[in-house]
Amino acid sequence: MNEQNRRDFLRHSGRAACAIAIGRVGFELGRRACAEDAWVIAPNQCINIRLGVTGAVNVCDACATSCVLPLSAVRAVNDHSACGRCCICPAYYDVLSPTGSDGLPTKKLCPRDAITRTPIGEVDPYDPLNNFYEYTIDEEKCNGCGQCVMECKDPAGLGSIRLEVRNDLCLRCNRCSIAEVCPEDAYLRAGPEPRPSQQLEGGHG
């Protein structure tokens, strides 16, 4: 390689290295900006999480119907450590539906059938009320409509289910469409970005 070619090679290599470095810096700055620009739900302000079932308050479905995504970035999350694992879970069953021959309600509450229940331990076939279950949210189906959250609160539930914004799904819109219509102003920006296992499901819009 002659001297001119060597100089050209070093010049092009230097430019490429600078471009890569700048790209990495830009990516890191963008990542940090996004981490501090995540939408979350304040549990003490969300009407579904805060109030639960009352005769005067209807379920708020703004999280499910107002997101810019086809399927909202908001999900219901069950804190299993706080769940009672009840046989008749008011967040799983429509407790006002007719009772079947086994003594259990005949209809499920979730309109998208996003909650599954799995028996824990041996099942007593003679007394269904003597059995315990684990309730899990199917994130592929859940759209954050809030019905299970509302029913899980007092007086029937323990409040183990809450709404959270899945920040790995959220587009981090500058103006969250859910935040704009939230009746309780429960949406706020927070950082650093919570991991999916921590999911502060504030909402994306």
Short mmCIF file of C-alpha atoms in Angstrom, two decimals, residues 8-193:
data_model
loop_
_atom_site.label_atom_id
_atom_site.label_comp_id
_atom_site.label_asym_id
_atom_site.label_seq_id
_atom_site.Cartn_x
_atom_site.Cartn_y
_atom_site.Cartn_z
CA ASP A 8 -6.89 7.66 2.34
CA PHE A 9 -7.50 4.45 4.25
CA LEU A 10 -6.74 6.06 7.61
CA ARG A 11 -8.91 9.08 6.76
CA HIS A 12 -11.92 6.90 5.79
CA SER A 13 -11.37 4.63 8.79
CA GLY A 14 -11.31 7.63 11.10
CA ARG A 15 -14.53 8.97 9.65
CA ALA A 16 -16.22 5.59 10.03
CA ALA A 17 -15.03 5.28 13.63
CA CYS A 18 -16.33 8.78 14.42
CA ALA A 19 -19.70 7.99 12.82
CA ILE A 20 -20.01 4.81 14.86
CA ALA A 21 -19.04 6.62 18.06
CA ILE A 22 -21.52 9.43 17.40
CA GLY A 23 -24.20 6.86 16.61
CA ARG A 24 -23.55 5.06 19.88
CA VAL A 25 -23.65 8.30 21.85
CA GLY A 26 -26.90 9.28 20.14
CA PHE A 27 -28.43 5.88 20.87
CA GLU A 28 -27.40 6.05 24.52
CA LEU A 29 -28.75 9.58 24.91
CA GLY A 30 -31.98 8.53 23.23
CA ARG A 31 -32.25 5.49 25.47
CA ARG A 32 -31.73 7.60 28.59
CA ALA A 33 -34.27 10.16 27.38
CA CYS A 34 -36.84 7.41 26.84
CA ALA A 35 -36.08 5.94 30.25
CA GLU A 36 -36.99 9.25 31.85
CA ASP A 37 -39.97 9.76 29.58
CA ALA A 38 -42.08 6.73 30.52
CA TRP A 39 -45.76 7.09 31.35
CA VAL A 40 -46.96 5.47 34.56
CA ILE A 41 -50.22 5.32 36.52
CA ALA A 42 -50.38 6.74 40.03
CA PRO A 43 -52.30 3.99 41.92
CA ASN A 44 -53.70 6.41 44.47
CA GLN A 45 -55.27 8.46 41.67
CA CYS A 46 -56.58 5.77 39.28
CA ILE A 47 -60.30 5.46 39.93
CA ASN A 48 -60.33 1.71 39.25
CA ILE A 49 -57.43 0.97 41.56
CA ARG A 50 -58.40 3.44 44.27
CA LEU A 51 -62.13 2.93 44.71
CA GLY A 52 -63.16 -0.54 43.73
CA VAL A 53 -66.78 -1.60 43.47
CA THR A 54 -69.36 0.91 44.63
CA GLY A 55 -72.89 1.51 43.51
CA ALA A 56 -72.12 5.05 42.41
CA VAL A 57 -68.92 4.50 40.43
CA ASN A 58 -68.64 2.81 37.04
CA VAL A 59 -65.52 1.11 35.71
CA CYS A 60 -63.29 3.54 33.80
CA ASP A 61 -62.18 2.04 30.46
CA ALA A 62 -60.11 5.00 29.22
CA CYS A 63 -56.91 2.92 29.32
CA ALA A 64 -58.43 0.33 26.99
CA THR A 65 -60.16 2.66 24.55
CA SER A 66 -57.94 5.75 24.31
CA CYS A 67 -54.45 4.44 23.58
CA VAL A 68 -53.01 5.13 20.12
CA LEU A 69 -52.00 1.47 19.87
CA PRO A 70 -54.53 -1.06 18.52
CA LEU A 71 -54.11 -2.99 21.78
CA SER A 72 -53.45 -0.64 24.68
CA ALA A 73 -50.02 -0.71 26.33
CA VAL A 74 -51.81 -0.87 29.68
CA ARG A 75 -52.15 -4.26 31.31
CA ALA A 76 -53.74 -5.64 34.44
CA VAL A 77 -51.14 -7.17 36.75
CA ASN A 78 -51.87 -9.55 39.60
CA ASP A 79 -49.62 -9.35 42.66
CA HIS A 80 -49.71 -13.01 43.64
CA SER A 81 -48.25 -12.28 47.06
CA ALA A 82 -51.38 -10.27 47.89
CA CYS A 83 -53.90 -12.53 46.11
CA GLY A 84 -56.27 -14.65 48.22
CA ARG A 85 -56.32 -17.44 45.60
CA CYS A 86 -60.04 -17.75 46.20
CA CYS A 87 -62.19 -20.37 44.53
CA ILE A 88 -64.71 -17.70 43.57
CA CYS A 89 -62.59 -14.76 42.53
CA PRO A 90 -64.66 -11.63 41.81
CA ALA A 91 -62.09 -10.56 39.21
CA TYR A 92 -62.37 -13.89 37.39
CA TYR A 93 -66.06 -14.72 37.71
CA ASP A 94 -69.06 -12.52 37.09
CA VAL A 95 -70.40 -13.15 40.57
CA LEU A 96 -73.84 -11.85 39.54
CA SER A 97 -74.22 -14.52 36.84
CA PRO A 98 -76.39 -17.62 37.46
CA THR A 99 -74.85 -20.36 39.57
CA GLY A 100 -74.07 -23.73 38.00
CA SER A 101 -74.54 -27.21 39.44
CA ASP A 102 -71.09 -26.96 41.04
CA GLY A 103 -72.10 -23.86 42.98
CA LEU A 104 -69.86 -21.58 40.92
CA PRO A 105 -70.91 -18.62 38.73
CA THR A 106 -71.42 -19.62 35.11
CA LYS A 107 -69.87 -16.55 33.44
CA LYS A 108 -66.42 -15.00 33.49
CA LEU A 109 -65.94 -11.31 34.14
CA CYS A 110 -63.18 -10.43 31.66
CA PRO A 111 -64.63 -9.52 28.24
CA ARG A 112 -61.43 -10.73 26.56
CA ASP A 113 -61.04 -13.90 28.66
CA ALA A 114 -57.57 -12.67 29.62
CA ILE A 115 -57.45 -14.26 33.08
CA THR A 116 -56.56 -17.90 33.53
CA ARG A 117 -56.80 -19.84 36.75
CA THR A 118 -54.74 -22.85 37.72
CA PRO A 119 -55.53 -25.15 40.67
CA ILE A 120 -53.06 -25.11 43.54
CA GLY A 121 -52.47 -28.48 45.17
CA GLU A 122 -55.02 -31.27 45.14
CA VAL A 123 -58.54 -30.46 43.98
CA ASP A 124 -61.45 -31.47 46.20
CA PRO A 125 -64.14 -32.61 43.72
CA TYR A 126 -66.81 -32.74 46.42
CA ASP A 127 -66.40 -29.21 47.73
CA PRO A 128 -65.29 -26.67 45.08
CA LEU A 129 -65.13 -23.94 47.70
CA ASN A 130 -62.35 -25.87 49.42
CA ASN A 131 -59.97 -25.37 46.47
CA PHE A 132 -57.44 -22.64 45.80
CA TYR A 133 -56.29 -21.19 42.49
CA GLU A 134 -53.59 -19.00 40.99
CA TYR A 135 -54.92 -16.26 38.72
CA THR A 136 -52.67 -15.10 35.87
CA ILE A 137 -53.17 -12.28 33.37
CA ASP A 138 -52.62 -13.20 29.72
CA GLU A 139 -50.86 -10.12 28.33
CA GLU A 140 -51.62 -11.11 24.75
CA LYS A 141 -55.34 -10.70 25.48
CA CYS A 142 -55.52 -8.05 28.21
CA ASN A 143 -56.19 -4.48 27.06
CA GLY A 144 -56.33 -2.80 30.46
CA CYS A 145 -60.10 -2.30 30.53
CA GLY A 146 -59.99 -2.22 34.34
CA GLN A 147 -63.00 -4.43 35.10
CA CYS A 148 -60.99 -7.03 37.01
CA VAL A 149 -59.16 -4.27 38.89
CA MET A 150 -62.38 -2.68 40.04
CA GLU A 151 -63.91 -5.99 41.14
CA CYS A 152 -60.76 -7.06 42.96
CA LYS A 153 -61.11 -4.17 45.39
CA ASP A 154 -63.22 -4.06 48.56
CA PRO A 155 -65.63 -5.35 49.55
CA ALA A 156 -65.19 -8.63 47.65
CA GLY A 157 -61.51 -8.61 46.67
CA LEU A 158 -58.12 -7.96 48.20
CA GLY A 159 -56.82 -5.41 45.71
CA SER A 160 -54.05 -7.62 44.32
CA ILE A 161 -54.80 -6.66 40.70
CA ARG A 162 -53.80 -3.24 39.43
CA LEU A 163 -53.30 -1.46 36.11
CA GLU A 164 -49.81 -0.71 34.88
CA VAL A 165 -48.31 0.75 31.72
CA ARG A 166 -46.07 -1.79 30.05
CA ASN A 167 -43.23 0.51 29.09
CA ASP A 168 -41.75 -2.09 26.75
CA LEU A 169 -44.96 -1.75 24.71
CA CYS A 170 -45.60 1.95 25.25
CA LEU A 171 -44.58 4.31 22.43
CA ARG A 172 -43.82 7.01 25.02
CA CYS A 173 -45.90 9.52 23.10
CA ASN A 174 -45.08 13.10 23.95
CA ARG A 175 -48.79 13.70 24.53
CA CYS A 176 -50.32 10.49 25.90
CA SER A 177 -53.85 10.16 24.55
CA ILE A 178 -54.94 8.24 27.65
CA ALA A 179 -53.48 10.89 29.96
CA GLU A 180 -55.50 13.54 28.13
CA VAL A 181 -58.82 11.80 28.84
CA CYS A 182 -58.02 10.22 32.23
CA PRO A 183 -60.76 11.51 34.56
CA GLU A 184 -58.48 11.43 37.60
CA ASP A 185 -55.25 12.77 36.04
CA ALA A 186 -53.64 9.51 37.13
CA TYR A 187 -51.04 9.47 34.35
CA LEU A 188 -47.62 10.97 34.91
CA ARG A 189 -44.09 10.72 33.56
CA ALA A 190 -41.50 8.93 35.63
CA GLY A 191 -37.99 7.52 35.35
CA PRO A 192 -35.88 5.58 35.32
CA GLU A 193 -37.88 3.14 33.21
#
